[in-house]
XYZ file of C-alpha atoms in Angstrom:
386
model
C -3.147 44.108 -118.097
C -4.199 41.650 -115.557
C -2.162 42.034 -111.540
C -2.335 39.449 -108.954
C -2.956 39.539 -105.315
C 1.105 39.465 -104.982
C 1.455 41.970 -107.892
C -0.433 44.834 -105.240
C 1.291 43.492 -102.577
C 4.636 43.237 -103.885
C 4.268 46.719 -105.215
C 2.581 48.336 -101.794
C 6.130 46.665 -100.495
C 8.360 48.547 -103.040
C 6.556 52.263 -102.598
C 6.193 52.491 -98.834
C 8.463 49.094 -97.357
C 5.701 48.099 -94.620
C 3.275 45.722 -94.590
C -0.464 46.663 -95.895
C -3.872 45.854 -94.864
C -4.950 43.424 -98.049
C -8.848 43.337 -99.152
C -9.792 41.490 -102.024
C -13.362 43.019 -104.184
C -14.513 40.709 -106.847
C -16.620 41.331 -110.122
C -19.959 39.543 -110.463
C -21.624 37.596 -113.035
C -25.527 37.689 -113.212
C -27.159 34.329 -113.729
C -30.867 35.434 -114.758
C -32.702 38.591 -113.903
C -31.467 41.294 -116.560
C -32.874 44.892 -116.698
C -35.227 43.977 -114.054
C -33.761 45.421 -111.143
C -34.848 48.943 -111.923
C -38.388 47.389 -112.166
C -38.185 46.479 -108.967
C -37.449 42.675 -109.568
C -35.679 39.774 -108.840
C -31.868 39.673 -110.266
C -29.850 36.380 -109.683
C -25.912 37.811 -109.385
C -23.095 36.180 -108.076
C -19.451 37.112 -107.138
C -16.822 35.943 -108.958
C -13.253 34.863 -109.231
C -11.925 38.005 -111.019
C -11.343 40.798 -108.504
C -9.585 44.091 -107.596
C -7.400 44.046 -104.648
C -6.839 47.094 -102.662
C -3.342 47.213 -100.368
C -3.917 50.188 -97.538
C -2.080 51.017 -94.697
C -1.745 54.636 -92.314
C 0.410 57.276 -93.900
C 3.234 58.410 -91.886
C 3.328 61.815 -93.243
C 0.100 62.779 -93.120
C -0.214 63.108 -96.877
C -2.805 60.304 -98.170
C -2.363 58.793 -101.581
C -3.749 56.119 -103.941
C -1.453 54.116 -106.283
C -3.367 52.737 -109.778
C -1.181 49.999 -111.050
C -3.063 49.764 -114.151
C -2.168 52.784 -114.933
C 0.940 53.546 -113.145
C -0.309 57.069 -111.213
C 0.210 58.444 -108.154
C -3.479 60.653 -107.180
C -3.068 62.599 -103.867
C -6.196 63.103 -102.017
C -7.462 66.128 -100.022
C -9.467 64.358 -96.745
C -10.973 66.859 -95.424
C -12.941 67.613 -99.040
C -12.883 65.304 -101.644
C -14.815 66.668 -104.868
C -14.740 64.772 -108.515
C -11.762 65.425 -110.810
C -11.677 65.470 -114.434
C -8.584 63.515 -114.488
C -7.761 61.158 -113.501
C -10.840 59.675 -114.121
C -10.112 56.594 -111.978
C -10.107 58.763 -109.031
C -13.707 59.772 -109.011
C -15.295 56.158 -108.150
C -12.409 56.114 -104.652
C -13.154 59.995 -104.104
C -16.914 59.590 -104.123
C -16.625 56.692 -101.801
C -14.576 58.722 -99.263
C -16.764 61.705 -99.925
C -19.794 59.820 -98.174
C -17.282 58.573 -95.278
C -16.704 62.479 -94.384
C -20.365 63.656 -95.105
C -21.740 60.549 -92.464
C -19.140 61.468 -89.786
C -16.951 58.653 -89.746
C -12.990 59.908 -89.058
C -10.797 59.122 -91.890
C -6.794 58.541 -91.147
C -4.310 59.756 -93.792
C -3.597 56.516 -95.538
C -1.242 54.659 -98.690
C -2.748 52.631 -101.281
C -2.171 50.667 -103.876
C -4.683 48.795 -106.129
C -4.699 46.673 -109.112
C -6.910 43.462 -110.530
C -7.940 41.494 -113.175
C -11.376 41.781 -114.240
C -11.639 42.193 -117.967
C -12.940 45.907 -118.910
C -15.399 46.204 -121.004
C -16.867 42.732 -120.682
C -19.824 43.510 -118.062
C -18.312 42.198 -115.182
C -18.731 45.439 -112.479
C -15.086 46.143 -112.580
C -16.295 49.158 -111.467
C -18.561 48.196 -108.254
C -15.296 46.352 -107.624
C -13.281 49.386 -107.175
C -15.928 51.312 -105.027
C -17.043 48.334 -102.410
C -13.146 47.342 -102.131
C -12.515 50.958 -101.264
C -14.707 51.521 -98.927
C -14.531 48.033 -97.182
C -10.870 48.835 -96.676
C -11.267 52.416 -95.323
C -13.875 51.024 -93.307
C -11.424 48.282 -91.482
C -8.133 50.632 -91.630
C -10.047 53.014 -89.339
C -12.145 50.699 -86.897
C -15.553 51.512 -88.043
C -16.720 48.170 -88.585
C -20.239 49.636 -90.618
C -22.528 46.713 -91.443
C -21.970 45.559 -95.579
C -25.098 46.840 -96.539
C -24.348 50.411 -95.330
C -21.026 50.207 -97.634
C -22.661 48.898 -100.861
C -25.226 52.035 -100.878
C -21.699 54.469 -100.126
C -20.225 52.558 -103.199
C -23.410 52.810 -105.217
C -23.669 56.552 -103.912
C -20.218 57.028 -105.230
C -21.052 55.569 -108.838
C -24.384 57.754 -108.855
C -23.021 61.118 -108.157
C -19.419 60.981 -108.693
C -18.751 58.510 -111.825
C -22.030 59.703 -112.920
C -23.486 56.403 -113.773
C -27.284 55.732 -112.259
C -26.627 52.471 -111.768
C -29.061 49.863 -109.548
C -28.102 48.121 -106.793
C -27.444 44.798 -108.068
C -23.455 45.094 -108.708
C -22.089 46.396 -105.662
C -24.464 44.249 -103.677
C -22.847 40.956 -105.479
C -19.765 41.996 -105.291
C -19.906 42.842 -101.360
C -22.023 39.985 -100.118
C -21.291 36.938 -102.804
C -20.621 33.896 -101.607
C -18.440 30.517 -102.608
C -20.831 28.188 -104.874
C -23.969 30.453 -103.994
C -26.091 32.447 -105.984
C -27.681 35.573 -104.609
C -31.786 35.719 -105.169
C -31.692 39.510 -105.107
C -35.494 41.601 -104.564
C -34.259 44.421 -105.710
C -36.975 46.434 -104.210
C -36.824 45.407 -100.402
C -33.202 44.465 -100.817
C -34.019 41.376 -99.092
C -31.703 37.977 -100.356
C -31.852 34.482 -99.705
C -28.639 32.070 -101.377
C -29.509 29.165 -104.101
C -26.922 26.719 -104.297
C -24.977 26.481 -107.223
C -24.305 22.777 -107.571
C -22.123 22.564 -111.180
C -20.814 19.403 -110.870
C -20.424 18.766 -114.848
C -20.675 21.922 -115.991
C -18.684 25.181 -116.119
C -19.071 28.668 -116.372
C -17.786 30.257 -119.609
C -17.905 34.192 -120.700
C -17.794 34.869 -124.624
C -16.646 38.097 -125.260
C -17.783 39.594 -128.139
C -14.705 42.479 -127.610
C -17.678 44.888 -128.675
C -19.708 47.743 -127.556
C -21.824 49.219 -129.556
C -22.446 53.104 -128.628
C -26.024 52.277 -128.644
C -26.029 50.997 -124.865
C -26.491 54.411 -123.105
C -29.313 56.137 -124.969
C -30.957 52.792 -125.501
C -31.011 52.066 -121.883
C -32.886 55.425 -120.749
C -35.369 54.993 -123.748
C -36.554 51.048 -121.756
C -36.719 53.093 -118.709
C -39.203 55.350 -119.853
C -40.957 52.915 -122.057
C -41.045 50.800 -118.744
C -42.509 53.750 -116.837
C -44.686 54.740 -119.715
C -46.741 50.800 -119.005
C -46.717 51.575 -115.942
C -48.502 54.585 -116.202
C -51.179 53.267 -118.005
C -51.612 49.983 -116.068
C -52.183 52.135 -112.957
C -55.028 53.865 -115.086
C -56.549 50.192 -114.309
C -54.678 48.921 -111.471
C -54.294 51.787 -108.625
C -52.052 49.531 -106.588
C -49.335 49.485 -109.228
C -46.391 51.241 -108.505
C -43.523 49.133 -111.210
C -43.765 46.476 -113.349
C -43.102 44.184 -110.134
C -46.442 44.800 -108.978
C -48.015 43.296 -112.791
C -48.650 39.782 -114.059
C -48.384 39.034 -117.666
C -52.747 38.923 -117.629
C -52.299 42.053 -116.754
C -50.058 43.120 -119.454
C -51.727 40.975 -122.041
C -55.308 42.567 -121.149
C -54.164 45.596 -121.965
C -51.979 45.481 -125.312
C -54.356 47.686 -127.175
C -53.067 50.594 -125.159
C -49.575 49.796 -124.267
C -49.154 50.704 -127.994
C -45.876 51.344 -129.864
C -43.200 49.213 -128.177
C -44.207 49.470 -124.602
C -46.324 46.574 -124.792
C -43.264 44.270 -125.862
C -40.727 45.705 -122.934
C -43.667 44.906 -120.211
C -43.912 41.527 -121.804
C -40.713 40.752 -121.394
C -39.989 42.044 -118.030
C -43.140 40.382 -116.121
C -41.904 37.205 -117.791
C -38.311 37.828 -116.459
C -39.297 38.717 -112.851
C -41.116 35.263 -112.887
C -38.311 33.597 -114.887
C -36.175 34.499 -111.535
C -38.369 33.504 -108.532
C -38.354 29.620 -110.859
C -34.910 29.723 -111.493
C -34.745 29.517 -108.275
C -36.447 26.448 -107.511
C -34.882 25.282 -110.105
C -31.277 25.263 -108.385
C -32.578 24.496 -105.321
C -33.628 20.871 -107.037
C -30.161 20.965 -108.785
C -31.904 20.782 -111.793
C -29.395 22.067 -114.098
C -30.909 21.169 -117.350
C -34.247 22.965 -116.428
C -32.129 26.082 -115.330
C -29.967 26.207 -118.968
C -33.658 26.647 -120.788
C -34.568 29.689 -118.657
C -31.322 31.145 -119.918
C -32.509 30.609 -123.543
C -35.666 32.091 -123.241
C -34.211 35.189 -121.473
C -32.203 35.410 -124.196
C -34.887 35.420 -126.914
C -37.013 37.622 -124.922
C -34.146 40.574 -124.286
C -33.182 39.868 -128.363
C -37.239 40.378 -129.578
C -38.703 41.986 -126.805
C -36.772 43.891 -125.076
C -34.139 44.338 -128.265
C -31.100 45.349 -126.767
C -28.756 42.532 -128.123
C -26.934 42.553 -131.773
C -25.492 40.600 -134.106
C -22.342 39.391 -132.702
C -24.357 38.751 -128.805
C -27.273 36.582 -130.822
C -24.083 34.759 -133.164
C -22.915 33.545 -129.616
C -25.911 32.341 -128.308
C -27.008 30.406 -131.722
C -23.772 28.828 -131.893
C -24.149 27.341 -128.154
C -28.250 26.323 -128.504
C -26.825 24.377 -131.916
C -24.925 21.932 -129.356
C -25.801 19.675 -127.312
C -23.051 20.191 -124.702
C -24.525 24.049 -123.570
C -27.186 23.693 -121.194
C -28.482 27.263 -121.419
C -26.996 30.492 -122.873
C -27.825 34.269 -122.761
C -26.517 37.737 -123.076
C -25.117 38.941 -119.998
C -25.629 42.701 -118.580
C -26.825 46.148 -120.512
C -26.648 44.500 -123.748
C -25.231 45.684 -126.937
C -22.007 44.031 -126.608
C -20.023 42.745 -124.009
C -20.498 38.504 -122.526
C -22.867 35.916 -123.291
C -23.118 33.285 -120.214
C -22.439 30.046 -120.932
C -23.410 26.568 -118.959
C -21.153 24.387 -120.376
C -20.518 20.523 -119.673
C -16.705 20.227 -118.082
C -15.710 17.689 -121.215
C -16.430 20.270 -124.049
C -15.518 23.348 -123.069
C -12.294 23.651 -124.802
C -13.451 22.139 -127.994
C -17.075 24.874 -127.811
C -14.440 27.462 -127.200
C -12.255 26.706 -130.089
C -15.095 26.109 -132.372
C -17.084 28.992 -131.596
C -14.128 31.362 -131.819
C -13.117 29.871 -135.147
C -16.835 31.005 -136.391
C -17.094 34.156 -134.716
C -13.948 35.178 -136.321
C -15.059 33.823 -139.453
C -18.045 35.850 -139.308
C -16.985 39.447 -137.666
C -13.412 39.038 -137.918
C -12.983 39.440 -134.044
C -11.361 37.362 -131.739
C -13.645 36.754 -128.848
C -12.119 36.405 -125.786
C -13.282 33.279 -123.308
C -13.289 33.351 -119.703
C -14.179 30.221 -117.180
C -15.576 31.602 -114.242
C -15.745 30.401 -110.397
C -18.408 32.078 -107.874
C -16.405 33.098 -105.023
C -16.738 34.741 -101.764
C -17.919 38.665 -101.716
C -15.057 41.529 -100.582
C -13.259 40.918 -97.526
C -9.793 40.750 -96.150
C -7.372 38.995 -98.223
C -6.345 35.630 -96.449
């Protein structure tokens, strides 16, 4: 169930009849640049208009408490310890945030919350970075601290590491914190350095296909790339000393040495070296507001995370074939860990309805699902609700 800016407020309004401190967290989409970020690559995210909106304000009675509108409970937290529960589970990804405001020193006043959104679960969209850099960047302003937005996306990504229990990179809390209205972030995941690429639309739109699956493949598969990415890199340093991740390689490299990188590890190197590049041109490529040149790059990430880096499926690859059999989608991929959730859509502003009709017709046809659409807008990162 989706709730509105108003919804949290109105409801803040009801439990505690005083006026909260509003911050606004949004979900991210991620252009180009997929499992590269734990290689030490470029990733191409950018904050959208789906968020979760936190209402805060002191307590009067000392007592601090978080409201979850989605699912209608009251959790009452201990300040002066916080330590992961095993239920609520919601909980953990707000405790572990305020466990890393108490372990760095910063004073924490009792406090009232309430928080709510509507970013689809389930669909890739960092509902969960969402939760953990809203959190923080409204415990951070309630008390005064004012702590640069950098130092608040590694307490939210601390928070998802050790207290959700998710090893998650860096890339979704750092979209969600520091996005920006019609902007892309060009992400080095390494250095954490960014520059903004202007995302010029003009005719076309943003669209999400939801495939409304996720297959239970996604975990295991993940940590098996990992290693298989780790694995080239072992061996490349064998040649190359100055290697340290697949950031450091070129596809020569990779190429030069396929008789060793045997099994699959040759294939996930492949298509990682050609992603990191992929990125840094994408780049140019909106900086020129070449759309059209963009949408390709989107194809051929696609194919090379279906072939090479095989963590799509049927239903992800159905999507993606249906838009590269039009004319009116510039460029179309899967969209996050894989195995389910969005494909990423550029889609010119005249067709969308009709692609969206038409392509859930077939996808129905063919899996008997009904895949959910979303149109996207890339919006400012968390701040205070105006």
């Amino acid at each position: 169930m989706d709730f509105s800016l108003q919804d949290v407020t109105r409801k803040f309004q009801e439990l505690y009849q005083t006026e909260p401190l509003v911050v606004r967290s949004p979900g991210r989409i991620n252009l180009i640049g997929e499992h590269t970020d734990y290689n030490d690559g470029f990733v191409m995210p950018a904050a959208i208009d789906r968020e979760t909106v936190f209402a805060i304000s002191p307590s009067s009675d000392n007592v601090s408490v978080i409201y979850s509108l989605k699912y209608d409970e009251t959790f009452t937290v201990n300040l002066q310890d916080p330590q992961p529960v095993k239920a609520p589970k919601w909980a953990n990804y707000l405790l572990g945030v305020l466990r890393q405001f108490v372990d760095k020193g910063f004073a924490v006043k009792p406090f009232r919350c309430v928080f709510g959104g509507n970013i689809p679960m389930g669909a890739g969209l960092s509902s969960s970075a969402s939760v953990e850099c809203g959190f923080a960047f409204a415990l951070d302003r309630l008390n005064g601290h004012n702590l640069p937005k950098n130092d608040l996306i590694l307490m939210a990504q601390w928070s998802e590491h050790h207290f959700v229990g998710v090893k998650c990179g860096i890339m979704d809390q750092f979209a969600s914190m520091m996005g920006a209205e019609d902007q892309v972030i060009v992400l080095d995941c390494r250095s954490l350095e960014y520059h903004y690429s202007p995302l010029a639309l003009k005719d076309y739109t943003l669209v999400l296909c939801d495939t409304k699956v996720k297959h239970s493949l996604v975990d295991s598969e993940y940590n098996t790339r990992r290693a298989e990415c780790e694995r080239g890199v072992a061996i490349l340093q064998q040649h190359y000393p100055a290697v340290k991740s697949l950031r450091d390689v070129t596809e020569d490299m990779v190429r030069a040495h396929a008789a060793e990188l045997t099994g699959k590890v040759f294939d996930r190197c492949l298509y990682v070296v050609q992603e990191i590049a992929r990125v840094q041109e994408a780049s140019q490529d909106l900086e020129k507001h070449n759309l059209t040149a963009f949408g390709r790059k989107m194809y051929e990430t696609h194919d090379g995370l279906s072939r090479l880096y095989e963590v799509s499926c049927r239903e992800l690859d159905f999507l993606v074939e249906q838009a590269r059999a039009t004319d009116v989608v510039a460029g179309a991929r899967m969209m996050g860990g894989g195995f389910g959730g969005c494909t990423i859509n550029l889609i010119r502003n005249e067709a969308v309805d009709s692609f969206v009709a038409t392509t859930k017709e077939a996808y129905h046809k063919t899996f008997g699902i009904d895949m959910e659409a979303y149109i996207v807008h890339v919006k400012e990162g968390t701040g205070v609700a105006h």
